[in-house]
XYZ file of C-alpha atoms in Angstrom:
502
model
C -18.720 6.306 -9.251
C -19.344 3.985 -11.723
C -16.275 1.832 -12.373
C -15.705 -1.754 -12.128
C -12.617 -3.305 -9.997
C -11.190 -6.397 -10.855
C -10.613 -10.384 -10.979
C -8.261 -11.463 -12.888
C -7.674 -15.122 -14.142
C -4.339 -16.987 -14.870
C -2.815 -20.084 -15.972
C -0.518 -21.195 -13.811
C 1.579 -24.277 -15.914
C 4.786 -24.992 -14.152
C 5.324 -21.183 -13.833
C 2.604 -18.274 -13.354
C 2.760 -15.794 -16.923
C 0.137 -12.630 -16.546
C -2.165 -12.394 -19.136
C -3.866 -8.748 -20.034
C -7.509 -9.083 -18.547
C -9.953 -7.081 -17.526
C -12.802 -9.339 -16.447
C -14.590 -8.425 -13.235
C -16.162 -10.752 -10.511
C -18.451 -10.402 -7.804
C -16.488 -7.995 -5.816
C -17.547 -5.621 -8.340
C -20.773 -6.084 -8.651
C -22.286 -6.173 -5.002
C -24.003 -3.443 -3.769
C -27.076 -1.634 -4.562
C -27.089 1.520 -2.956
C -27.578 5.230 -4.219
C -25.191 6.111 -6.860
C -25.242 8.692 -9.920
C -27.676 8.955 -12.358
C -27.716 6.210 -14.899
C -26.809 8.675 -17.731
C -24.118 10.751 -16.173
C -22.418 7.169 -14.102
C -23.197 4.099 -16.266
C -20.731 4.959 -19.495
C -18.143 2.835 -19.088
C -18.186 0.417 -21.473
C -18.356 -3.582 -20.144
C -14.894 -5.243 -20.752
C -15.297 -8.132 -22.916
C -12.060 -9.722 -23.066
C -10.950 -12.928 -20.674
C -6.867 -11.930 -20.782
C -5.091 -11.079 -17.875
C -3.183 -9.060 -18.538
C 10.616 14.435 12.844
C 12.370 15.327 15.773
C 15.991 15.591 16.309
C 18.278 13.369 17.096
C 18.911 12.732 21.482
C 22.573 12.301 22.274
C 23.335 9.241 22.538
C 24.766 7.410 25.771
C 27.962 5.860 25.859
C 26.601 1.924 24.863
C 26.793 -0.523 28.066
C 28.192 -4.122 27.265
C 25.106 -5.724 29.013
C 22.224 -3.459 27.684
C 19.551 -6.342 27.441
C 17.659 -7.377 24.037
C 14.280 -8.433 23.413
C 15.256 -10.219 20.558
C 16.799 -12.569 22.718
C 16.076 -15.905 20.576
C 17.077 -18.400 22.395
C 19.748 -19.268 19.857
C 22.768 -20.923 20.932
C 25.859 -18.630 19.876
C 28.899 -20.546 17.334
C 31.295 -21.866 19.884
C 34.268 -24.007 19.294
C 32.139 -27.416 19.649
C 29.109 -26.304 17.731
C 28.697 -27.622 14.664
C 27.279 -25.796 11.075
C 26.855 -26.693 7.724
C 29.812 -28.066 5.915
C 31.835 -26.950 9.030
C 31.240 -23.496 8.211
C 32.289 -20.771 11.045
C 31.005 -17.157 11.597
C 31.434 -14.561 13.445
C 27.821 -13.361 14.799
C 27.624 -9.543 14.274
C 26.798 -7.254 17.756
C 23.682 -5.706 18.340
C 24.474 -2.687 18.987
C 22.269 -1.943 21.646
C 22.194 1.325 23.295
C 21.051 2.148 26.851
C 18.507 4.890 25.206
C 15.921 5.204 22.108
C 17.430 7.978 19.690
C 14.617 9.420 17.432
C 14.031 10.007 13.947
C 16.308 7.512 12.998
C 13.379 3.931 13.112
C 15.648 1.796 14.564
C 14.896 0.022 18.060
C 18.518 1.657 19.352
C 17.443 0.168 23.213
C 16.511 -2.854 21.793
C 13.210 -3.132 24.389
C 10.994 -4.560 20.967
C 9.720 -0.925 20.098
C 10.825 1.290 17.699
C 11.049 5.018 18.388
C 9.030 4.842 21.913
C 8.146 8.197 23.563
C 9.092 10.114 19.815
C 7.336 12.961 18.664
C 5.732 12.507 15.561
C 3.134 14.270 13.390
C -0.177 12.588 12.947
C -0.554 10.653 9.908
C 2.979 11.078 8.820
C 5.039 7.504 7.641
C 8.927 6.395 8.441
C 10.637 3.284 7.839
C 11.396 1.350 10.408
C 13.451 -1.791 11.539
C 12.359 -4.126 14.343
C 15.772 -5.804 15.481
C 18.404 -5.243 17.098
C 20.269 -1.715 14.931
C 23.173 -3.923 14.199
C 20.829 -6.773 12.673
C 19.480 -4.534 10.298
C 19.955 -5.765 6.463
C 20.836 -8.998 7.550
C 19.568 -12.736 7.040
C 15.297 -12.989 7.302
C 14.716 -9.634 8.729
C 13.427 -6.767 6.536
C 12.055 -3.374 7.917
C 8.671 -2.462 7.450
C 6.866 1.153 8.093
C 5.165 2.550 11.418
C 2.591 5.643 11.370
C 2.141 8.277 13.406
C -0.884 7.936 15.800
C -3.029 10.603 17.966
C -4.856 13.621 17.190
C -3.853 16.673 18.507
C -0.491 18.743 17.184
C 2.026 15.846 17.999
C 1.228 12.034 18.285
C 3.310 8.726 18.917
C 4.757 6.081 16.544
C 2.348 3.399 16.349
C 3.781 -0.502 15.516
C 6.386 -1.054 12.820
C 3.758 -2.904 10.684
C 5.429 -5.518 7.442
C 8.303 -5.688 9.326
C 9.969 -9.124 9.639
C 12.338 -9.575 13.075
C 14.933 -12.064 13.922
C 13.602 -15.632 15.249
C 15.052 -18.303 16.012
C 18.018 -20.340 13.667
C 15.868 -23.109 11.996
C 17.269 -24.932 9.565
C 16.081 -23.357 5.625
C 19.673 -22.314 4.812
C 18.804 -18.992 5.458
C 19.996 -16.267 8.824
C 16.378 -16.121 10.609
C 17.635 -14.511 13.742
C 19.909 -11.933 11.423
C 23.182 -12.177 13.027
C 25.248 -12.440 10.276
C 25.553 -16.662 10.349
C 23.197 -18.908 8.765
C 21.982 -22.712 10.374
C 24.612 -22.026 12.943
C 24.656 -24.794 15.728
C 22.383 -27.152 13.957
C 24.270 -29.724 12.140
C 21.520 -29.922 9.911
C 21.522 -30.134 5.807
C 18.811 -28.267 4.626
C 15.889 -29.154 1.773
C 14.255 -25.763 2.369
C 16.098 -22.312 1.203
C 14.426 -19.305 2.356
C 14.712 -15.968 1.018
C 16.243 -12.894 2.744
C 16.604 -9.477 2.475
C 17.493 -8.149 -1.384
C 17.499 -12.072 -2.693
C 17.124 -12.208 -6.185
C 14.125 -14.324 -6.284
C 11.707 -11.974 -4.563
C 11.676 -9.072 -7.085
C 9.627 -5.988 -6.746
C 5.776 -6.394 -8.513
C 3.789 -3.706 -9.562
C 0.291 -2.937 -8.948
C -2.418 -5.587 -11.293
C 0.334 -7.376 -12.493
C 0.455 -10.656 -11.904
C 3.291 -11.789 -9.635
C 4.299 -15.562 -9.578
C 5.190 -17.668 -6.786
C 7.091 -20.773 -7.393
C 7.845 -23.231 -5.056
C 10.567 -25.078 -6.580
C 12.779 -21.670 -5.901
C 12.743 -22.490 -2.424
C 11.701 -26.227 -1.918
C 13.598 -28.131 -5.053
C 12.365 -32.102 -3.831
C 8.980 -33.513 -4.398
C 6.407 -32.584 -1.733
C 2.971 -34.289 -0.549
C 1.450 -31.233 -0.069
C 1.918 -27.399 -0.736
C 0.566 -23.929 1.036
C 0.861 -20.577 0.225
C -0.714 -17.473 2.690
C -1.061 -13.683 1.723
C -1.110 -10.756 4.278
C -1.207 -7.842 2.799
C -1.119 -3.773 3.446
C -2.814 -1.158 5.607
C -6.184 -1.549 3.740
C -6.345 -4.903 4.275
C -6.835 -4.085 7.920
C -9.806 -1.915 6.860
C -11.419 -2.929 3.502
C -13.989 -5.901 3.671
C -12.350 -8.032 1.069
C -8.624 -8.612 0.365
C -6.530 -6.161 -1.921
C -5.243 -8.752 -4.011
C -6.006 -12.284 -5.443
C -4.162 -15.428 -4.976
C -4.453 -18.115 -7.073
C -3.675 -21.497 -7.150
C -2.964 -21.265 -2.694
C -2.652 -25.154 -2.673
C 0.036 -25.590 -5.711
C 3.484 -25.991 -6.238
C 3.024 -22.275 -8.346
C 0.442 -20.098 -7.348
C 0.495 -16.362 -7.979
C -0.653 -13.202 -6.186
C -2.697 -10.386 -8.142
C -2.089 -7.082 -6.229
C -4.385 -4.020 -6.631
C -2.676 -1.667 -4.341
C 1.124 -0.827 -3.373
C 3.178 -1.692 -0.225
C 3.869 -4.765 1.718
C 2.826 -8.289 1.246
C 4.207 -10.780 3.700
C 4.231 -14.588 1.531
C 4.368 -18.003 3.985
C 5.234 -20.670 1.518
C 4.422 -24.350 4.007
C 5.767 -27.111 2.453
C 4.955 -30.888 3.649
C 7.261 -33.107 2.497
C 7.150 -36.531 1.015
C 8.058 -38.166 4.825
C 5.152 -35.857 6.613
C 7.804 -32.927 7.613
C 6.629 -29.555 7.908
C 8.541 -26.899 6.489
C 8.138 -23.124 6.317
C 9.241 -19.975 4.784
C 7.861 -16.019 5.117
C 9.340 -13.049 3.043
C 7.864 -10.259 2.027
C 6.951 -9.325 -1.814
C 7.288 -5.274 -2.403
C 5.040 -4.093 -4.492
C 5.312 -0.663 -5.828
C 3.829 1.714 -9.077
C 5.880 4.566 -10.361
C 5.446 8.448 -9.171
C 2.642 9.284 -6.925
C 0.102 7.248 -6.025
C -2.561 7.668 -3.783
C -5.157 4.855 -2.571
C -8.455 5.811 0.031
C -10.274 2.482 1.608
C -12.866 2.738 4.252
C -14.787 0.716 6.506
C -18.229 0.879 5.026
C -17.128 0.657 1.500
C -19.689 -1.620 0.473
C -22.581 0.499 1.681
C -20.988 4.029 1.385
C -19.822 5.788 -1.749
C -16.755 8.009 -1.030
C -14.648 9.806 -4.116
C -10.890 10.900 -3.688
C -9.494 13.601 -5.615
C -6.197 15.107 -6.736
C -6.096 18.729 -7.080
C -3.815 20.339 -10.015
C -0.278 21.568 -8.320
C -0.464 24.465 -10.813
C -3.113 26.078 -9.188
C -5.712 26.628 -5.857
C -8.908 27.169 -7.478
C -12.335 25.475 -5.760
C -12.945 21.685 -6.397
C -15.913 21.975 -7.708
C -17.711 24.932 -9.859
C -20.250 26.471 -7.088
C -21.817 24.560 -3.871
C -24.234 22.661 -6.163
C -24.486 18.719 -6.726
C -20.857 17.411 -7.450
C -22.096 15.587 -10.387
C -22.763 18.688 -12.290
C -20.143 20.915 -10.723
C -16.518 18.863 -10.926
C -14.059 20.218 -13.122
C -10.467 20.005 -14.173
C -8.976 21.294 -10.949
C -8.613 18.282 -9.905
C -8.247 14.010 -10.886
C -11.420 13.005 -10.166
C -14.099 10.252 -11.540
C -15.795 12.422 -14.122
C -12.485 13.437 -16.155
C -9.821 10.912 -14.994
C -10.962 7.381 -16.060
C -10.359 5.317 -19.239
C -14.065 6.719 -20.327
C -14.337 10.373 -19.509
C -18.034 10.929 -18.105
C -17.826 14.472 -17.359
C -18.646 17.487 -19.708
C -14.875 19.181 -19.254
C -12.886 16.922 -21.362
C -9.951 15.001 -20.046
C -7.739 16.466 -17.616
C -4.028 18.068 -18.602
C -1.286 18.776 -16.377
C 0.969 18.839 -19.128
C 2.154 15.413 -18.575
C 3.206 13.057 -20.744
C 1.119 9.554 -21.054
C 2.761 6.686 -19.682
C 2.906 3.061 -21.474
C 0.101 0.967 -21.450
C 1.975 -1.717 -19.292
C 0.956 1.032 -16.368
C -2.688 0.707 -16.615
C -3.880 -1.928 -19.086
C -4.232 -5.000 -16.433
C -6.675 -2.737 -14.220
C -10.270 -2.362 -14.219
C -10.408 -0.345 -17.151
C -8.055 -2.177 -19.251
C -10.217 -2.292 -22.043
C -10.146 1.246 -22.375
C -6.582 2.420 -21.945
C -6.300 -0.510 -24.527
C -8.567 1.455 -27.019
C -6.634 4.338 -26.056
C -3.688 3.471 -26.449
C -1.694 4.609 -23.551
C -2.479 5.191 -19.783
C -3.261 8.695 -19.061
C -1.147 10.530 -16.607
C -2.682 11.681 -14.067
C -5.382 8.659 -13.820
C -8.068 6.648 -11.519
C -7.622 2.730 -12.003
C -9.971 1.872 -9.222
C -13.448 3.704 -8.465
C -15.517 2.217 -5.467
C -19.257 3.591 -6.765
C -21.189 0.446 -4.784
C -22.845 -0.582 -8.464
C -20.377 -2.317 -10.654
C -17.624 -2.137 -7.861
C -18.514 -2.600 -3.677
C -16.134 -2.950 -1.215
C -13.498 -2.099 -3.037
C -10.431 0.792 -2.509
C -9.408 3.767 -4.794
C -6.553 4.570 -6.341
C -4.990 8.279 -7.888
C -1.955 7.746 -10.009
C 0.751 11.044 -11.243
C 3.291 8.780 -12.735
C 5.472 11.188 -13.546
C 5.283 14.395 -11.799
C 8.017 17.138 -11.363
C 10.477 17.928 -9.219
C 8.571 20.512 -6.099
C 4.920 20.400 -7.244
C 2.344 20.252 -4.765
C -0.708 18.030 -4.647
C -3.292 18.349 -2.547
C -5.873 15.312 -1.589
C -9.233 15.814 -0.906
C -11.853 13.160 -0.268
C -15.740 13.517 -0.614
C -18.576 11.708 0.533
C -21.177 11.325 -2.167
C -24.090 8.735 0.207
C -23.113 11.162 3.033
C -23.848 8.003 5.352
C -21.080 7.288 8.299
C -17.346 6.705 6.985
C -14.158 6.141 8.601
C -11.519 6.562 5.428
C -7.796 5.706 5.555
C -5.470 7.531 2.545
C -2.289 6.228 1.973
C 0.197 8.179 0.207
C 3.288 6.253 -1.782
C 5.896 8.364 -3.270
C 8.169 6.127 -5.406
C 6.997 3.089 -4.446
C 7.393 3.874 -0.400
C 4.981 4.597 1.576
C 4.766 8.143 2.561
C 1.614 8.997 4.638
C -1.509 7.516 6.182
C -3.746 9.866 7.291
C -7.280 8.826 8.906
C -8.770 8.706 11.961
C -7.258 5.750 14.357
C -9.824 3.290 16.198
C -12.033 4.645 18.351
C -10.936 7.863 17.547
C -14.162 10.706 17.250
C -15.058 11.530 13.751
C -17.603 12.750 11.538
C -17.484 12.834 7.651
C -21.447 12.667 7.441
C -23.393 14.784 5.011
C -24.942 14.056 1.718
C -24.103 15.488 -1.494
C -27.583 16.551 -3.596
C -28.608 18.871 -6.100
C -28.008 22.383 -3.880
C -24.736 21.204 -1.738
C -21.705 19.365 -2.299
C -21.889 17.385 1.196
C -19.283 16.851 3.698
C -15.389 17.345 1.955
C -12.519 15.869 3.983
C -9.164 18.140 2.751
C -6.755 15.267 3.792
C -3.106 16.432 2.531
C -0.340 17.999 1.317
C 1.640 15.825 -0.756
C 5.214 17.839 -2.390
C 7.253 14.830 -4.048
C 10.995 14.984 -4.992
C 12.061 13.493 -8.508
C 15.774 13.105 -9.957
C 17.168 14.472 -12.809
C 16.034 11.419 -14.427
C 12.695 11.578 -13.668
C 12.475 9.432 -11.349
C 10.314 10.322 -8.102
C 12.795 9.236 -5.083
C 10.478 10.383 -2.186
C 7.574 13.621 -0.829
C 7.100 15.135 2.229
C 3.289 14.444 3.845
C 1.932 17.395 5.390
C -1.757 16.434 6.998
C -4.016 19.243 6.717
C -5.842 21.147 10.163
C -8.912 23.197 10.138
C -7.801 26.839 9.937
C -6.385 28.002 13.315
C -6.644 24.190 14.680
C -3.279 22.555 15.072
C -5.089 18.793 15.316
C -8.164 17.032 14.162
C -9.101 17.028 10.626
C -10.219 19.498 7.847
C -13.813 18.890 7.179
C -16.449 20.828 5.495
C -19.573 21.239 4.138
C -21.036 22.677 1.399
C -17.511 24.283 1.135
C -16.140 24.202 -2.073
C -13.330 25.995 -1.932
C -9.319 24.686 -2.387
């Protein structure tokens, strides 16, 4: 569809501050390939401005003293002669290593290096997961990460416990790197670096476009000869052709990252000090938007034009009004591009679910900033991000409910307009978590081929499920994923054409 992405600017001075902006680069302007009419897909007016703005549990065996670890670091253990900081002394915590994997609970209970081996799992379902030692978990440098649920037929197998940071050996940053509980133990060393762990207070959550500063003086306080900061980010990073996020300023004391997605960004801060020493830390920055949000990337994203939709939990009626072009035949059953962007392009008339808007902080650093601007408030449900190959190529897309109920049910539905060879990946966060990442793995057969046109609606991908939980407060704590099967199929995918139907 027709809707630029972004690149953001920002002055960094001393400390990063995010600006409103919606100004877009190249990434959103590559691309030349078939796209809506001109009349019905270019109305979105150019920003102007420059500011940034599942299986039960085994039974567990009794736990052997000697079960062995493959987290095995290497580490010398506190003894009576080894030396730490300021004299300190600790107490290292046990692993708690068991002789067997339990399941459902994430945790590497054997301690072998994999979490959850030889679990059932449904394909394309999400849990958290921990890659340590169970009794390591919360502790020092390690933080858990999430694993998905691979294979294609009725059950599958966790796949690797991806963002996930695991114990390494003691160096000496004044912080616990191989999560026992003790930090610099056995080192005798006084350290200039001080690495964030787990929960510290200088790695805050970030939300989606917002501008999230990095500054090195928080963790290296001396005068350096030269500074480094790396990004890794999320699932679609492993998919889209360019990044999900900016960073700015990489060779700087400050430097910032500008996120367009949720989830998981792992940060290496390498410092080189005055006297030529190398020093290094890694954390991970959580990034996370309110309510539901759901983001599609795919492989061929700068070549083929794929749309996600939302449906309306209040109802099951067809996505689009007979089996004719999509263009003319979307309507308010669903978030889509024609009725659920800053400029409304469709003949319907905004969506309403009944929801209230949410502030303008939500939306206003996005692609569309200028318009939720001119609005006045972010609209609720809402697309942010619209891949349409014109005026934004290679690029994800994003669905946001910030602020559903308690029990509804969404269903996600994605739909190839070029009808040219796809291989999507939707990833469902509930909350801030990740939830559900459904999509065909590597290698894996698959067909979403099948143009769109004036007599057919092309090849429709029914993806989801999606029933989120919310507090009393409004709040949404969590969902359950269900992935969707063919009727009568208890694997593959649910894929049709010319079907138009919920």
């Amino acid at each position: 569809m027709n809707r630029p992405v972004l690149a953001f600017t920002v002055a960094l001075l001393g400390a990063c501050a995010a600006q409103p902006n919606d100004t877009f680069g190249p990434a959103f302007d590559a691309g030349t390939s078939q796209d809506r009419p001109a009349a019905q897909r270019d109305q979105v007016t150019p920003p102007s401005s420059t500011d940034l703005g599942v299986a039960p549990l085994d039974t567990p065996l009794t736990t052997p003293a000697d079960v062995a670890s493959a987290y095995d670091t290497g580490a010398s253990p506190m003894g009576p002669d080894a030396c730490a900081p300021s004299g300190a002394t600790c107490s290292p915590r046990p692993d708690a290593c068991e002789a067997r994997e339990r399941c459902g609970n994430g945790l590497d209970d054997n301690c072998d290096g994999v979490v959850d081996e030889s679990c059932p799992c449904v394909p394309g379902t999400v849990q958290d997961c921990f890659l340590g030692p169970p009794g390591r978990r919360g502790a020092g440098q390690c933080s858990g990460g999430t694993q998905r649920c691979l294979g294609t037929g009725e059950f599958g197998a966790w796949g690797a416990c991806d963002g996930a940071l695991a114990p390494s050996a003691e160096v000496c940053d004044n912080l616990d790197n191989d999560c026992d509980g003790c930090v610099d133990e056995g080192l005798c060393c006084n350290a200039e670096l001080s690495c964030p762990g787990a929960g510290d207070t200088r790695v805050p959550e970030g939300a989606p476009f917002q501008a999230y500063p990095l500054r090195g003086r928080l963790f290296y306080p001396g005068e350096a000869r030269a500074w480094r900061w790396t990004v890794r980010g999320g699932p679609c990073d492993a998919v889209l052709p360019r990044p999900t996020f900016q960073l700015l300023q990489a060779d700087q004391r400050d430097a910032a990252i500008i996120p367009t997605l949720s989830g998981d960004y792992t940060v290496t801060l390498t410092v080189t000090t005055l006297g030529g020493q190398t020093l290094t830390c890694t954390f991970v920055v959580h990034i996370a938007g309110p309510g539901l949000r759901v983001e599609l990337c795919w492989d061929t994203s700068t070549t083929v034009d794929l749309d996600l939709y939302v449906h309306d939990p209040r109802n099951m009626g067809p996505w689009f009004d007979g089996s004719g072009s999509p263009l003319q035949g979307a309507n308010n059953n669903s978030c889509n591009w024609s009725n659920c962007e800053a400029m409304i392009r469709g003949t319907r008339g905004r969506v309403n679910w009944g929801y209230a808007p949410s502030p303008l902080a939500a939306c206003e650093n996005g692609p569309l900033g200028a318009g939720w601007r001119a609005a006045g408030s972010c609209a609720n449900p809402r697309l942010d991000i619209d891949n349409n190959l014109v005026k934004a190529s290679g690029v994800p897309e994003n669905m946001n409910v910030d602020v559903p109920r308690d029990g509804e049910r969404f269903r996600i539905m994605v739909q190839n307009y070029s009808g040219r060879a796809a291989r999507p990946l939707v990833n469902v966060y509930c909350g801030g978590r990740l939830r559900g990442s459904v999509g065909p793995n590597p290698g894996e057969p698959w067909d979403l081929t099948g143009a769109s046109g004036a007599t057919s609606v092309g090849a429709m991908w029914r993806v989801a499920d999606v029933a989120v939980r919310v507090d009393g407060a409004g709040v949404t704590t969590g969902c359950d994923v269900t992935p969707l099967r063919a009727p009568g199929m208890t694997g593959g995918y649910f894929v049709t054409r010319n079907d138009p139907s919920y």
